[in-house]
Amino acid sequence: MPTLLLVRHGRSTANTAGILAGWTPGVDLDDTGRAQAAALVERLAEVPLVRAVSSPLERCGQTLAPLLAARPELGEPTLDERLGECHYGEWTGRPLIELALEPLWRTVQDHASAAAFPGGESLRALSHRTVAAAREWDEKIAAEHGPDSVWLACTHGDVVKAVVADALGLHLDHFQRINIEPCSITAIRYTPQRPFVLRMGDTGDLATLRPRPAAGGDAVVGGDTGTA
């Protein structure tokens, strides 16, 4: 079966501001994010990609732009709203430091399968739509390009975490144990028997593993900033 490369978008202005962007329009990559996007060209230079699929949000398009400019044979990315960010509803646009004081925060952290954002969607719904998109696209790519092809999907931190949790057979309540940094690459190969997670959150930059100020055991909703 084909190999799926899940690319989280590069670091955005909302990431560095500590804001939960969700589907807010006009959220762009910051300078670091643009550098990360440019570096994807070399990181994927030896990978024979056959298709690029993307979340419709700007930060994903900006992440793919340098790669697609270098690989014109891929054409324009196919946009799939199912790979878009979680609909955070009333949480959208609010500072994470403020959201951490909400009672729902603990549910999001400890019991994700029961978490539903007010005016938005549940994390169960996020998992259902994103996993379905990944698996359906993988079958389509196999039919069109053969079982040994490689394709790429540019999406968001919580989306990648949900797809990885499914591939690893983890209950959704455990998906906050997965950390996906900006512009990281996660590789999954689906087979008739089981998925294989070949890479997870690979940035090629070990500097982000340096110790950081203690932040407790909570995951960053929407995705880590990846800053060292």
Short mmCIF file of C-alpha atoms in Angstrom, two decimals:
data_model
loop_
_atom_site.label_atom_id
_atom_site.label_comp_id
_atom_site.label_asym_id
_atom_site.label_seq_id
_atom_site.Cartn_x
_atom_site.Cartn_y
_atom_site.Cartn_z
CA MET A 1 0.00 0.00 0.00
CA PRO A 2 1.13 3.63 -0.45
CA THR A 3 3.02 5.60 2.15
CA LEU A 4 1.33 8.68 3.58
CA LEU A 5 3.48 11.61 4.71
CA LEU A 6 1.55 13.79 7.14
CA VAL A 7 3.16 17.23 7.29
CA ARG A 8 2.06 19.62 9.99
CA HIS A 9 2.14 23.23 8.74
CA GLY A 10 5.11 25.40 9.65
CA ARG A 11 5.10 27.58 12.74
CA SER A 12 2.40 30.23 12.50
CA THR A 13 1.90 33.67 13.99
CA ALA A 14 -0.84 32.18 16.18
CA ASN A 15 1.55 29.50 17.47
CA THR A 16 4.08 32.08 18.61
CA ALA A 17 1.36 34.30 20.10
CA GLY A 18 -0.08 31.39 22.07
CA ILE A 19 -3.48 31.75 20.38
CA LEU A 20 -5.75 28.85 19.42
CA ALA A 21 -6.24 29.73 15.76
CA GLY A 22 -8.64 27.02 14.63
CA TRP A 23 -10.30 28.11 11.37
CA THR A 24 -9.54 31.82 11.84
CA PRO A 25 -8.77 33.21 8.36
CA GLY A 26 -5.55 35.03 7.63
CA VAL A 27 -3.27 33.12 10.01
CA ASP A 28 0.09 33.05 8.24
CA LEU A 29 3.43 31.39 8.81
CA ASP A 30 5.91 33.45 10.83
CA ASP A 31 9.55 33.85 9.76
CA THR A 32 10.52 30.53 11.34
CA GLY A 33 7.58 28.83 9.68
CA ARG A 34 8.57 30.16 6.27
CA ALA A 35 12.11 28.86 6.79
CA GLN A 36 10.72 25.49 7.81
CA ALA A 37 8.57 25.38 4.66
CA ALA A 38 11.56 26.23 2.47
CA ALA A 39 13.58 23.44 4.10
CA LEU A 40 10.93 20.86 3.13
CA VAL A 41 12.21 21.02 -0.45
CA GLU A 42 15.57 19.48 0.50
CA ARG A 43 14.16 17.18 3.18
CA LEU A 44 11.86 15.55 0.61
CA ALA A 45 14.19 15.78 -2.38
CA GLU A 46 14.70 12.00 -2.61
CA VAL A 47 11.04 11.11 -2.06
CA PRO A 48 9.05 10.41 -5.28
CA LEU A 49 5.77 12.08 -4.35
CA VAL A 50 2.74 11.44 -6.57
CA ARG A 51 0.11 13.70 -4.96
CA ALA A 52 -0.23 16.54 -2.45
CA VAL A 53 -3.45 16.96 -0.49
CA SER A 54 -3.98 19.83 1.93
CA SER A 55 -6.16 21.43 4.52
CA PRO A 56 -7.73 24.54 2.95
CA LEU A 57 -6.29 26.88 5.60
CA GLU A 58 -3.68 29.43 4.53
CA ARG A 59 -0.88 28.22 6.76
CA CYS A 60 -0.96 24.80 5.08
CA GLY A 61 -0.92 26.30 1.58
CA GLN A 62 2.03 28.48 2.56
CA THR A 63 3.86 25.45 3.93
CA LEU A 64 3.45 23.53 0.67
CA ALA A 65 4.23 26.46 -1.66
CA PRO A 66 8.05 26.08 -1.84
CA LEU A 67 7.81 22.31 -2.29
CA LEU A 68 5.24 22.56 -5.07
CA ALA A 69 7.24 25.28 -6.80
CA ALA A 70 10.21 22.90 -6.85
CA ARG A 71 8.04 19.95 -7.94
CA PRO A 72 5.76 21.35 -10.68
CA GLU A 73 4.78 17.83 -11.73
CA LEU A 74 2.62 17.66 -8.61
CA GLY A 75 0.45 20.56 -9.77
CA GLU A 76 -1.83 22.36 -7.33
CA PRO A 77 -2.63 20.60 -4.03
CA THR A 78 -6.03 18.99 -3.72
CA LEU A 79 -7.91 20.69 -0.87
CA ASP A 80 -9.89 18.50 1.52
CA GLU A 81 -11.83 20.18 4.34
CA ARG A 82 -11.75 16.92 6.29
CA LEU A 83 -8.05 17.56 6.84
CA GLY A 84 -8.75 21.04 8.20
CA GLU A 85 -8.14 22.11 11.78
CA CYS A 86 -10.50 21.17 14.58
CA HIS A 87 -13.52 23.46 14.79
CA TYR A 88 -12.86 24.88 18.25
CA GLY A 89 -16.03 26.96 18.33
CA GLU A 90 -16.03 29.52 21.13
CA TRP A 91 -12.42 28.64 21.98
CA THR A 92 -11.24 29.93 18.60
CA GLY A 93 -8.94 32.95 18.78
CA ARG A 94 -8.50 32.81 22.56
CA PRO A 95 -5.13 32.65 24.38
CA LEU A 96 -4.12 29.16 25.47
CA ILE A 97 -3.10 30.48 28.88
CA GLU A 98 -6.70 31.63 29.37
CA LEU A 99 -8.23 28.41 27.99
CA ALA A 100 -6.19 26.36 30.46
CA LEU A 101 -8.39 27.79 33.23
CA GLU A 102 -11.61 26.51 31.61
CA PRO A 103 -13.20 23.39 33.18
CA LEU A 104 -13.26 21.77 29.72
CA TRP A 105 -9.47 21.93 29.55
CA ARG A 106 -9.09 18.95 31.87
CA THR A 107 -11.50 16.91 29.75
CA VAL A 108 -9.53 17.77 26.61
CA GLN A 109 -6.34 16.68 28.36
CA ASP A 110 -7.50 13.57 30.20
CA HIS A 111 -10.65 12.29 28.48
CA ALA A 112 -10.48 13.51 24.89
CA SER A 113 -13.20 11.18 23.66
CA ALA A 114 -15.68 13.10 25.84
CA ALA A 115 -14.49 16.57 24.84
CA ALA A 116 -16.73 18.75 22.67
CA PHE A 117 -15.88 22.41 22.09
CA PRO A 118 -18.78 24.82 22.72
CA GLY A 119 -20.16 25.91 19.39
CA GLY A 120 -17.63 23.66 17.63
CA GLU A 121 -17.02 19.97 17.17
CA SER A 122 -16.03 17.10 19.41
CA LEU A 123 -12.61 15.48 19.30
CA ARG A 124 -14.42 12.24 18.40
CA ALA A 125 -15.79 13.97 15.29
CA LEU A 126 -12.33 15.32 14.48
CA SER A 127 -10.89 11.83 14.71
CA HIS A 128 -13.65 10.29 12.58
CA ARG A 129 -13.36 12.77 9.70
CA THR A 130 -9.57 12.91 9.59
CA VAL A 131 -8.97 9.17 9.83
CA ALA A 132 -11.62 8.58 7.15
CA ALA A 133 -9.93 11.14 4.88
CA ALA A 134 -6.48 9.58 5.34
CA ARG A 135 -7.66 6.05 4.65
CA GLU A 136 -9.90 7.01 1.71
CA TRP A 137 -7.16 9.03 0.05
CA ASP A 138 -4.70 6.20 0.59
CA GLU A 139 -7.00 3.77 -1.24
CA LYS A 140 -7.49 6.28 -4.05
CA ILE A 141 -3.73 6.83 -4.42
CA ALA A 142 -3.16 3.07 -4.51
CA ALA A 143 -5.74 2.66 -7.27
CA GLU A 144 -4.33 5.53 -9.34
CA HIS A 145 -0.58 5.23 -8.74
CA GLY A 146 0.07 1.74 -7.40
CA PRO A 147 0.88 0.24 -4.01
CA ASP A 148 4.44 1.60 -3.80
CA SER A 149 3.56 5.27 -4.26
CA VAL A 150 4.14 8.05 -1.72
CA TRP A 151 1.74 10.92 -1.15
CA LEU A 152 1.66 13.90 1.17
CA ALA A 153 -1.04 15.58 3.22
CA CYS A 154 -0.40 18.98 4.83
CA THR A 155 -2.56 19.50 7.89
CA HIS A 156 -2.61 20.46 11.59
CA GLY A 157 -1.23 19.20 14.89
CA ASP A 158 -4.39 17.72 16.38
CA VAL A 159 -5.27 16.17 13.03
CA VAL A 160 -1.92 14.38 12.82
CA LYS A 161 -2.27 13.22 16.42
CA ALA A 162 -5.72 11.77 15.74
CA VAL A 163 -4.53 9.88 12.63
CA VAL A 164 -1.45 8.58 14.46
CA ALA A 165 -3.53 7.44 17.44
CA ASP A 166 -5.74 5.45 15.08
CA ALA A 167 -2.73 3.94 13.29
CA LEU A 168 -1.17 2.90 16.60
CA GLY A 169 -4.44 1.45 17.90
CA LEU A 170 -4.55 4.00 20.74
CA HIS A 171 -7.84 5.02 22.31
CA LEU A 172 -8.56 8.68 21.57
CA ASP A 173 -8.22 9.39 25.29
CA HIS A 174 -4.47 8.81 24.84
CA PHE A 175 -3.89 11.02 21.82
CA GLN A 176 -2.51 13.85 23.95
CA ARG A 177 0.52 11.63 24.61
CA ILE A 178 1.60 12.33 21.02
CA ASN A 179 3.58 15.50 20.26
CA ILE A 180 3.73 16.87 16.71
CA GLU A 181 5.95 19.89 16.08
CA PRO A 182 5.54 22.44 13.28
CA CYS A 183 6.66 21.23 9.85
CA SER A 184 7.31 17.74 11.19
CA ILE A 185 6.80 14.71 8.97
CA THR A 186 4.91 11.64 10.11
CA ALA A 187 4.93 8.61 7.81
CA ILE A 188 2.26 5.91 7.87
CA ARG A 189 1.93 2.89 5.61
CA TYR A 190 -1.49 1.24 5.61
CA THR A 191 -1.66 -2.48 4.78
CA PRO A 192 -4.56 -4.98 4.71
CA GLN A 193 -3.41 -6.28 8.10
CA ARG A 194 -2.44 -3.12 10.01
CA PRO A 195 -0.94 0.36 9.62
CA PHE A 196 2.78 0.84 10.21
CA VAL A 197 3.98 4.13 11.70
CA LEU A 198 7.37 4.63 9.99
CA ARG A 199 8.19 8.10 11.31
CA MET A 200 6.47 10.29 13.86
CA GLY A 201 6.95 14.02 14.26
CA ASP A 202 10.30 13.99 12.44
CA THR A 203 11.76 17.48 12.03
CA GLY A 204 15.41 16.53 11.61
CA ASP A 205 16.18 19.14 14.27
CA LEU A 206 17.29 17.69 17.59
CA ALA A 207 17.73 21.16 19.11
CA THR A 208 14.04 21.16 20.03
CA LEU A 209 14.81 18.34 22.49
CA ARG A 210 16.76 20.70 24.73
CA PRO A 211 15.13 21.18 28.14
CA ARG A 212 12.42 23.82 28.25
CA PRO A 213 10.87 25.66 31.19
CA ALA A 214 8.57 23.32 33.09
CA ALA A 215 5.05 23.43 31.65
CA GLY A 216 3.47 20.60 33.59
CA GLY A 217 2.04 17.52 31.93
CA ASP A 218 -0.61 19.13 29.73
CA ALA A 219 -0.48 18.94 25.95
CA VAL A 220 -0.66 22.12 23.91
CA VAL A 221 -4.13 22.22 22.38
CA GLY A 222 -3.73 22.87 18.67
CA GLY A 223 -0.09 21.77 18.68
CA ASP A 224 3.32 22.51 20.16
CA THR A 225 5.27 25.51 18.87
CA GLY A 226 8.43 23.42 18.54
CA THR A 227 10.64 26.18 19.96
CA ALA A 228 13.75 24.96 21.67
#
